[in-house]
mmCIF file of C-alpha atoms in Angstrom:
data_model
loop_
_atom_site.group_PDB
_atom_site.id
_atom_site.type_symbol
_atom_site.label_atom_id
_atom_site.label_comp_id
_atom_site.label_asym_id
_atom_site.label_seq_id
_atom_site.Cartn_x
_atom_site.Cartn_y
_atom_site.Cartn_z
ATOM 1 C CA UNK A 1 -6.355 -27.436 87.660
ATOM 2 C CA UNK A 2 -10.217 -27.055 87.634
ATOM 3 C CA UNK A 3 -11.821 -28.868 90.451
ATOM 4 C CA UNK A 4 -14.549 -31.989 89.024
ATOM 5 C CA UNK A 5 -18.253 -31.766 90.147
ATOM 6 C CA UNK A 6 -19.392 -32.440 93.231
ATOM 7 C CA UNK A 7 -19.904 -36.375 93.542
ATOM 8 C CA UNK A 8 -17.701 -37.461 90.655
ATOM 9 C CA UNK A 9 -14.376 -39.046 90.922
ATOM 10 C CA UNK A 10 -11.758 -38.831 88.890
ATOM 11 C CA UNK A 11 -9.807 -41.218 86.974
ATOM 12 C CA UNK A 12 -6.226 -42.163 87.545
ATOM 13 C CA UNK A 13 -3.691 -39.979 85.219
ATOM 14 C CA UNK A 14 -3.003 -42.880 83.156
ATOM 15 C CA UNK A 15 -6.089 -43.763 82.273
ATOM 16 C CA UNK A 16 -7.056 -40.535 81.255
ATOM 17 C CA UNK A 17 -4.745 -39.525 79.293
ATOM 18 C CA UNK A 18 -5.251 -43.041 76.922
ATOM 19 C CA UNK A 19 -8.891 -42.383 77.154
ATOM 20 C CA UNK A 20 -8.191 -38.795 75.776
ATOM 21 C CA UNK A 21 -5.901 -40.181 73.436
ATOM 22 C CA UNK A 22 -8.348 -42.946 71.716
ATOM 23 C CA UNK A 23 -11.162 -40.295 71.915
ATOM 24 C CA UNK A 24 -9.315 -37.906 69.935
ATOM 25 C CA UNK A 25 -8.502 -39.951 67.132
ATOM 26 C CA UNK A 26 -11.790 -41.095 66.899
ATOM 27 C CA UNK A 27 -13.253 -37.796 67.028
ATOM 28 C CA UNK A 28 -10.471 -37.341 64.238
ATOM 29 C CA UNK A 29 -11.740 -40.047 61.408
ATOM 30 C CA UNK A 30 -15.398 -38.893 62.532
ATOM 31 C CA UNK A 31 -14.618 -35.217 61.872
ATOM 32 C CA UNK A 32 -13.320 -35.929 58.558
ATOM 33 C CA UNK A 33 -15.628 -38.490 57.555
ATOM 34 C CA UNK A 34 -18.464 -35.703 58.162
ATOM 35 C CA UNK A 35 -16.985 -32.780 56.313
ATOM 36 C CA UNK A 36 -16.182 -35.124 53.547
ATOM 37 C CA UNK A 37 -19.834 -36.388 54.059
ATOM 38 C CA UNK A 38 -20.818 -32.809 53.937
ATOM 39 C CA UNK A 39 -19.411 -31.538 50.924
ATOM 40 C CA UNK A 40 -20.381 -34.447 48.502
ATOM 41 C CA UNK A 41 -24.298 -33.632 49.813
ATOM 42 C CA UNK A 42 -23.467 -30.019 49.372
ATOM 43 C CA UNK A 43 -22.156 -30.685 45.404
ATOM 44 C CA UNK A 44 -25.237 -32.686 45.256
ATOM 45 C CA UNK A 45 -27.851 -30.004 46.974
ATOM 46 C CA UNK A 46 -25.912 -27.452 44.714
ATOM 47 C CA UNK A 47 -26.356 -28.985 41.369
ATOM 48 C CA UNK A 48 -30.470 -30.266 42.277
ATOM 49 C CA UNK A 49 -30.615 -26.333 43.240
ATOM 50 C CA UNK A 50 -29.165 -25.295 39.791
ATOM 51 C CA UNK A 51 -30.694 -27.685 37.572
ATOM 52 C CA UNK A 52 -34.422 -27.269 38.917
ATOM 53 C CA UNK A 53 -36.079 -24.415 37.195
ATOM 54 C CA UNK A 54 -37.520 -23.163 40.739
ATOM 55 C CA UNK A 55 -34.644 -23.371 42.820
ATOM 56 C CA UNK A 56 -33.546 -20.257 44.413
ATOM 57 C CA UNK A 57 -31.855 -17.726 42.165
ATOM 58 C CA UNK A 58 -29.218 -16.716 44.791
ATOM 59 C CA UNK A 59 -28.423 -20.256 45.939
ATOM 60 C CA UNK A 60 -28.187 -21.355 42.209
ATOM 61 C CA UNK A 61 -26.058 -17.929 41.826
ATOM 62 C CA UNK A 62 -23.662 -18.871 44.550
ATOM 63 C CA UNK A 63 -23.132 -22.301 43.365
ATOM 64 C CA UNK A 64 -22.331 -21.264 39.618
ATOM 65 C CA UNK A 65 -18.816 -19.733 40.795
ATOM 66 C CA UNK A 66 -17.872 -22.613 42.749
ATOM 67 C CA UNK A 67 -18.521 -25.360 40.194
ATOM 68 C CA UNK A 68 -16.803 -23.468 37.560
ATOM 69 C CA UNK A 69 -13.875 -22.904 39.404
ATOM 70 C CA UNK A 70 -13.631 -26.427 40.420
ATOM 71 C CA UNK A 71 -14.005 -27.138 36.092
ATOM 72 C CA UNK A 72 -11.109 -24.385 35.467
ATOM 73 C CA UNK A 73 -8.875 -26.153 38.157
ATOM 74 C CA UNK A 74 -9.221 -29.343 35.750
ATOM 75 C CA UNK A 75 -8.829 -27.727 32.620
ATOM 76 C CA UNK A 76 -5.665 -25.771 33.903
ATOM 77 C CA UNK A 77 -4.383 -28.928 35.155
ATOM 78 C CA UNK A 78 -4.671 -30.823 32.021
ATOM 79 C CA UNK A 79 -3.497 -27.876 30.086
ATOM 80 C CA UNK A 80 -0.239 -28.314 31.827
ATOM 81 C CA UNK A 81 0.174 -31.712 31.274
ATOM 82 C CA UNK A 82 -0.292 -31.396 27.801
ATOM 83 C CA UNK A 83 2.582 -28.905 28.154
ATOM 84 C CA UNK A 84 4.778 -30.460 29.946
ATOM 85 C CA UNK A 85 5.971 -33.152 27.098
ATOM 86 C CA UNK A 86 9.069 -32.228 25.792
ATOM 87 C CA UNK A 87 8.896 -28.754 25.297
ATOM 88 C CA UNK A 88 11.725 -26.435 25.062
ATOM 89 C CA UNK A 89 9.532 -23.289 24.851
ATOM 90 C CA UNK A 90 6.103 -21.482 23.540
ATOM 91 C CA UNK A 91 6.607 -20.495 19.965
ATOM 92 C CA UNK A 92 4.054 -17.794 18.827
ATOM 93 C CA UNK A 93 1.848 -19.155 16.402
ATOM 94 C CA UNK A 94 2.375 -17.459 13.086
ATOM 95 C CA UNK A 95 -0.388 -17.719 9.850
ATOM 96 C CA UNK A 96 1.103 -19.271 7.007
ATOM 97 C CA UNK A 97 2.061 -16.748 4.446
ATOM 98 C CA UNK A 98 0.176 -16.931 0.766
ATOM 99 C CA UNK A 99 2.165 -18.411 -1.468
ATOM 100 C CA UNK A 100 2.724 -16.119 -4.378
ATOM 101 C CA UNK A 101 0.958 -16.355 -7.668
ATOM 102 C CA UNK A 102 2.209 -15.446 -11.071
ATOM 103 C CA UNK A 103 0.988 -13.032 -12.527
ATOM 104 C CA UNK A 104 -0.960 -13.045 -15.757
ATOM 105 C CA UNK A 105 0.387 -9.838 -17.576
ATOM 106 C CA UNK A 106 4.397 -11.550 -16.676
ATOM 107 C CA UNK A 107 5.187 -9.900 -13.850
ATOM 108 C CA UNK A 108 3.589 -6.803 -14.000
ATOM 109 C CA UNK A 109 0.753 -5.312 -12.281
ATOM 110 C CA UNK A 110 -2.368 -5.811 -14.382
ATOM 111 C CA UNK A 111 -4.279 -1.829 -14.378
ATOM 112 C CA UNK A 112 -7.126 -1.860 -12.550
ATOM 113 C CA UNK A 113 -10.201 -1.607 -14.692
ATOM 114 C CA UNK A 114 -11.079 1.790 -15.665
ATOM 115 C CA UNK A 115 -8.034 3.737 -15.067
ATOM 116 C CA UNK A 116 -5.487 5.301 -17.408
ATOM 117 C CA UNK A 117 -2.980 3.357 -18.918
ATOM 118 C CA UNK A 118 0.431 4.876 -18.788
ATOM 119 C CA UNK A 119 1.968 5.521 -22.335
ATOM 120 C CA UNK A 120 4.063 3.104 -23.734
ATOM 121 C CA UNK A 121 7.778 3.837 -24.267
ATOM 122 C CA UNK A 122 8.586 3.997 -28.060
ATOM 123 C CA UNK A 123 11.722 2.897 -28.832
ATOM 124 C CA UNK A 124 14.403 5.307 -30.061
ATOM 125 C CA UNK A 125 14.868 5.552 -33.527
ATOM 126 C CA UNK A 126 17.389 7.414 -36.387
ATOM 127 C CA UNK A 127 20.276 7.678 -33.588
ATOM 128 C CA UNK A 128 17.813 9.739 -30.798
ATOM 129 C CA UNK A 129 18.448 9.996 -27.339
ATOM 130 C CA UNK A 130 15.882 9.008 -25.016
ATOM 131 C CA UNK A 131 14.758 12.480 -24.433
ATOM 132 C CA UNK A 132 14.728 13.551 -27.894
ATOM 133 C CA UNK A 133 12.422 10.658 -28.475
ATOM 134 C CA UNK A 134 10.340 11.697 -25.953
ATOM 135 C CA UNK A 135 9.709 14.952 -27.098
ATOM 136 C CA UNK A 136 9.317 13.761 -30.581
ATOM 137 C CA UNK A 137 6.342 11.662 -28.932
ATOM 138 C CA UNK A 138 4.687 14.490 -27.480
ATOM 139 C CA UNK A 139 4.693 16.421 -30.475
ATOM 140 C CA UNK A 140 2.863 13.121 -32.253
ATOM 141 C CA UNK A 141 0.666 13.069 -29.990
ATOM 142 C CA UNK A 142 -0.746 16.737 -29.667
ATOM 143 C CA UNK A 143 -1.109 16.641 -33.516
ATOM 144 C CA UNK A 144 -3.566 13.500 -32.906
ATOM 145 C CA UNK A 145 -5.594 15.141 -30.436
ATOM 146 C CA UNK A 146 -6.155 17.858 -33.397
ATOM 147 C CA UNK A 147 -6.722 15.022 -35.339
ATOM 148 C CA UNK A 148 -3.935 16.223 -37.946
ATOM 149 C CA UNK A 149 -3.333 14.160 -41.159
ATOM 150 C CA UNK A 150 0.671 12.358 -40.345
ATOM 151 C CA UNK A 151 1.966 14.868 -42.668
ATOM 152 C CA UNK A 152 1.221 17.605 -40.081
ATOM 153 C CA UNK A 153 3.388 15.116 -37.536
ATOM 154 C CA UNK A 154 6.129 15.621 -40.449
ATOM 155 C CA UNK A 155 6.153 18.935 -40.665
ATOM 156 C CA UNK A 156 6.168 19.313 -37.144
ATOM 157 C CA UNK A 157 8.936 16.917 -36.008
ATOM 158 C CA UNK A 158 11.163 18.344 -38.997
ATOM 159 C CA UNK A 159 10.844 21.681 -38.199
ATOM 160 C CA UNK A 160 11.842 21.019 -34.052
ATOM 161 C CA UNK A 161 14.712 18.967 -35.437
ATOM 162 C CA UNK A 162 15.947 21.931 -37.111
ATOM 163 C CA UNK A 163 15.518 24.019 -34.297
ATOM 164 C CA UNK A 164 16.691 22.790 -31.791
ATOM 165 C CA UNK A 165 17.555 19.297 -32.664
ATOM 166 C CA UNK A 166 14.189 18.237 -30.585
ATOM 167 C CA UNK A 167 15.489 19.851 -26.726
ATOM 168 C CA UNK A 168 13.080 21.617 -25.074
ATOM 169 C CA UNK A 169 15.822 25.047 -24.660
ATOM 170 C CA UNK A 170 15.115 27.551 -22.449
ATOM 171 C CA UNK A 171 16.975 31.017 -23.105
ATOM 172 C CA UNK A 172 20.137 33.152 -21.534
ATOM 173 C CA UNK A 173 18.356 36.274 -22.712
ATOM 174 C CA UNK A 174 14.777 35.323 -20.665
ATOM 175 C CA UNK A 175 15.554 34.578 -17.550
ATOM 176 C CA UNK A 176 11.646 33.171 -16.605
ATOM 177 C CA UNK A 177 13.051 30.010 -18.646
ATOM 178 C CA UNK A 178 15.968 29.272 -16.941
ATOM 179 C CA UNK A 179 13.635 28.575 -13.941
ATOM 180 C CA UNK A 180 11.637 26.034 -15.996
ATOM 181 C CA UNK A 181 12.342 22.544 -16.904
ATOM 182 C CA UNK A 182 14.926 22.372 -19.948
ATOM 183 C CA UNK A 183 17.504 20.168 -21.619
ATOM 184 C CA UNK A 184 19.451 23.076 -22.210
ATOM 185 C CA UNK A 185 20.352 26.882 -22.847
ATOM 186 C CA UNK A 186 20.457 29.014 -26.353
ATOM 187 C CA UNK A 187 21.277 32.025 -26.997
ATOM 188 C CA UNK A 188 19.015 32.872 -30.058
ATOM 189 C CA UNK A 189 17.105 36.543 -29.388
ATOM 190 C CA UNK A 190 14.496 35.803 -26.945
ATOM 191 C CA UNK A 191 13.465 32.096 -28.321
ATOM 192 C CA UNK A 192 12.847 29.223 -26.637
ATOM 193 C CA UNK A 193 11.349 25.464 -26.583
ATOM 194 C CA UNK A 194 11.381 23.019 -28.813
ATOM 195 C CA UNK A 195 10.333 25.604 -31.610
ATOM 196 C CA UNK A 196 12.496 28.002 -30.649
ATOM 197 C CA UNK A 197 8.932 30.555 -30.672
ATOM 198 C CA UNK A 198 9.105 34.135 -29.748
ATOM 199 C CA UNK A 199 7.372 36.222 -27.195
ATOM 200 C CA UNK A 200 4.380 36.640 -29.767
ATOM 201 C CA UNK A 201 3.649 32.893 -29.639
ATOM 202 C CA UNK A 202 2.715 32.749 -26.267
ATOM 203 C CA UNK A 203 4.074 32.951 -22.773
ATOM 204 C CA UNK A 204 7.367 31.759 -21.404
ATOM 205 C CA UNK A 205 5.689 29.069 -19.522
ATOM 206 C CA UNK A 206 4.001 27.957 -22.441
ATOM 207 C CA UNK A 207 6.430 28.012 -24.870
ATOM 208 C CA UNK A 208 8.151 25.768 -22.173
ATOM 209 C CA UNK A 209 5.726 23.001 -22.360
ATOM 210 C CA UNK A 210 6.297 20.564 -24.978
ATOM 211 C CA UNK A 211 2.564 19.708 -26.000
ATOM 212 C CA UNK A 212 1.207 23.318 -25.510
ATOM 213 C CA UNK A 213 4.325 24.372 -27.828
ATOM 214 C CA UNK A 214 3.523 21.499 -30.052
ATOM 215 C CA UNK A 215 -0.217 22.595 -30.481
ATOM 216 C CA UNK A 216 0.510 26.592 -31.301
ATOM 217 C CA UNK A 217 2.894 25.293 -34.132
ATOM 218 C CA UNK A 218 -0.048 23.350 -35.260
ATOM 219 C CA UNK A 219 -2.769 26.178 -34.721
ATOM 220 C CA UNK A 220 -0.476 28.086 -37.361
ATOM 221 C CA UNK A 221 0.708 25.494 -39.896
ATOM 222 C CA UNK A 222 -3.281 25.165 -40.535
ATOM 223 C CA UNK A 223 -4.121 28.724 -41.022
ATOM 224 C CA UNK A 224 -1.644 28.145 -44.098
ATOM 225 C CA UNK A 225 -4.157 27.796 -47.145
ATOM 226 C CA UNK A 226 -3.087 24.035 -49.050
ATOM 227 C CA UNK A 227 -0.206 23.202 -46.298
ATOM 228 C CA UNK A 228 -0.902 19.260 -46.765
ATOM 229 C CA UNK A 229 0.501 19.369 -50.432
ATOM 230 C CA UNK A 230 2.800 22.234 -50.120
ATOM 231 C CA UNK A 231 6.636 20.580 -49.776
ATOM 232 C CA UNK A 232 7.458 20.106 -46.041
ATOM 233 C CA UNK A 233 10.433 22.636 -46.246
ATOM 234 C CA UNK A 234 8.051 25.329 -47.631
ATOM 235 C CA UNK A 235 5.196 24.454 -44.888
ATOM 236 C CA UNK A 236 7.456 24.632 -42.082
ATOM 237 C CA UNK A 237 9.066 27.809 -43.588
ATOM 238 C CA UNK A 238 6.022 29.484 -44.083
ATOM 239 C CA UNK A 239 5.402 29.153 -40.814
ATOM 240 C CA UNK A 240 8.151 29.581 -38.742
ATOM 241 C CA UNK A 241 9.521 32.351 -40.920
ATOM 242 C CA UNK A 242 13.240 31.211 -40.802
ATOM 243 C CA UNK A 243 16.133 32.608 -42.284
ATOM 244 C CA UNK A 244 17.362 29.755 -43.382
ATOM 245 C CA UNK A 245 14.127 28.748 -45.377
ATOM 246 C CA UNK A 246 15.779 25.711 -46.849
ATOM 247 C CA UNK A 247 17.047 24.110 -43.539
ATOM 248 C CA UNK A 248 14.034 22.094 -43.038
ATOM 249 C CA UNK A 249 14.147 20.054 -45.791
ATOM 250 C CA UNK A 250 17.396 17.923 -44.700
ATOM 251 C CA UNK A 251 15.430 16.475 -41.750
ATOM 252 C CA UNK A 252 11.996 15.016 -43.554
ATOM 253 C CA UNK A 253 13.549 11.526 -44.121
ATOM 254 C CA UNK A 254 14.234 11.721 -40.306
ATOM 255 C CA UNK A 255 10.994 13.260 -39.436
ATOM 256 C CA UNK A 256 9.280 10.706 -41.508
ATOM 257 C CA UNK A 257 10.849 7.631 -39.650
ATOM 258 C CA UNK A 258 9.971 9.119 -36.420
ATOM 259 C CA UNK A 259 6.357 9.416 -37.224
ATOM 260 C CA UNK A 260 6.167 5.868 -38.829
ATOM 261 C CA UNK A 261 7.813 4.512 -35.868
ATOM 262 C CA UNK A 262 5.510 6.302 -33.288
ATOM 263 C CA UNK A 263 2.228 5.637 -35.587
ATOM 264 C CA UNK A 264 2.734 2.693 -37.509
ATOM 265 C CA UNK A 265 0.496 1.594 -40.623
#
């Protein structure tokens, strides 16, 4: 125990320690009515500091972070409160889906403008399959991009009926066909295609191919001098050089239903 000064007395134990005990709490209140004093004049100081256009630029900087964090503590708080009513759980927020819209062409895709078109599917006709149809089609349509009269379509499509009943044939005796797309095999020399054309008509790969085969018939049957009013079983004869010359003429009522089916008027 630390000695008083010289000259002073000291005070019995009981009063001290009351005195010591009233003191304290009085220091107490004081000490937090000052800090409390001090920070409301600081928040003041602070926001004269950052709202005056000459106020210090590092006491207005220090300042900032303080009164913003003291804004986010709100915010957060109310945040939570507004979350706290009822809620079984976040959901994630999801944009509402366009509802769909019918289209104009009746469920199909309108073509964008400018591109091709496909080709439209021409019904079967005279008991065809689907693929003899097709071919049939093809033929049509090279003879229009010669811009043939329809009785070079006739011609044409009777003659490939008689061959080979409008299947694009590749050949046991040339093997290069076998490799190429066919509906089929013959046997007949070294023909093939929907002609049945030799090796002097072109090569294997053309032959092959429907519209290129369909175009080399036509680059002959026009060479022939008066073909449009020569009987179809003659033109296609005179062409094709068959030995069966009158073969073709049992498929023009055929031949001319196809065509008028595939270009009507």
């Amino acid at each position: 125990m630390q000695t008083p000064p010289s000259g002073g007395r000291r005070a019995p134990r009981h009063l001290r320690h009351g005195r010591r005990g009233r003191h304290t709490a009085v220091r107490s209140r004081i000490g937090r009515h000052r800090a409390a004093a001090l920070v409301v004049f600081a928040a003041i100081g602070a926001l004269f500091v950052i709202g005056s256009p000459g106020g210090p630029p590092d006491i207005a900087a220090r300042a900032e972070p303080a009164v913003r964090s003291d804004t986010e503590r709100v915010l957060e708080a109310e945040r939570r409160a507004s979350r706290g009513g009822g809620r079984t759980g976040d959901q994630p927020s999801r944009s509402p889906s366009a509802a769909p819209t019918a289209s104009p062409t009746g469920g199909k895709t309108p073509a964008a403008p400018g591109s091709a078109s496909p080709p439209a599917v021409i019904a079967a006709v005279g008991g065809l399959t689907r693929a003899e149809m097709n071919n049939a089609v093809t033929i049509i349509r090279a003879g229009q991009a010669l811009d043939l009269p329809q009785r070079g379509f006739v011609v044409a499509i009777a003659t490939a009926l008689q061959e080979s009943h409008l299947h694009n044939l590749a050949n046991a005796n040339v093997p290069a066909s076998l490799s190429l797309p066919n509906e089929g095999v013959g046997s007949d020399h070294d023909s093939v295609g929907l002609f049945q054309q030799r090796p002097s008509w072109g090569t294997v790969a053309q032959l092959m191919n429907p519209a290129e085969a369909a175009r080399r018939f036509y680059a002959a049957l026009v060479q022939v001098s008066g073909w449009e009013q020569l009987a179809v079983t003659v033109a296609a004869q005179t062409v094709q050089v068959s030995a069966f010359p009158d073969a073709y003429a049992q498929w023009q009522s055929l031949a001319e239903q196809i065509v008028a089916a595939v270009v009507p008027g």
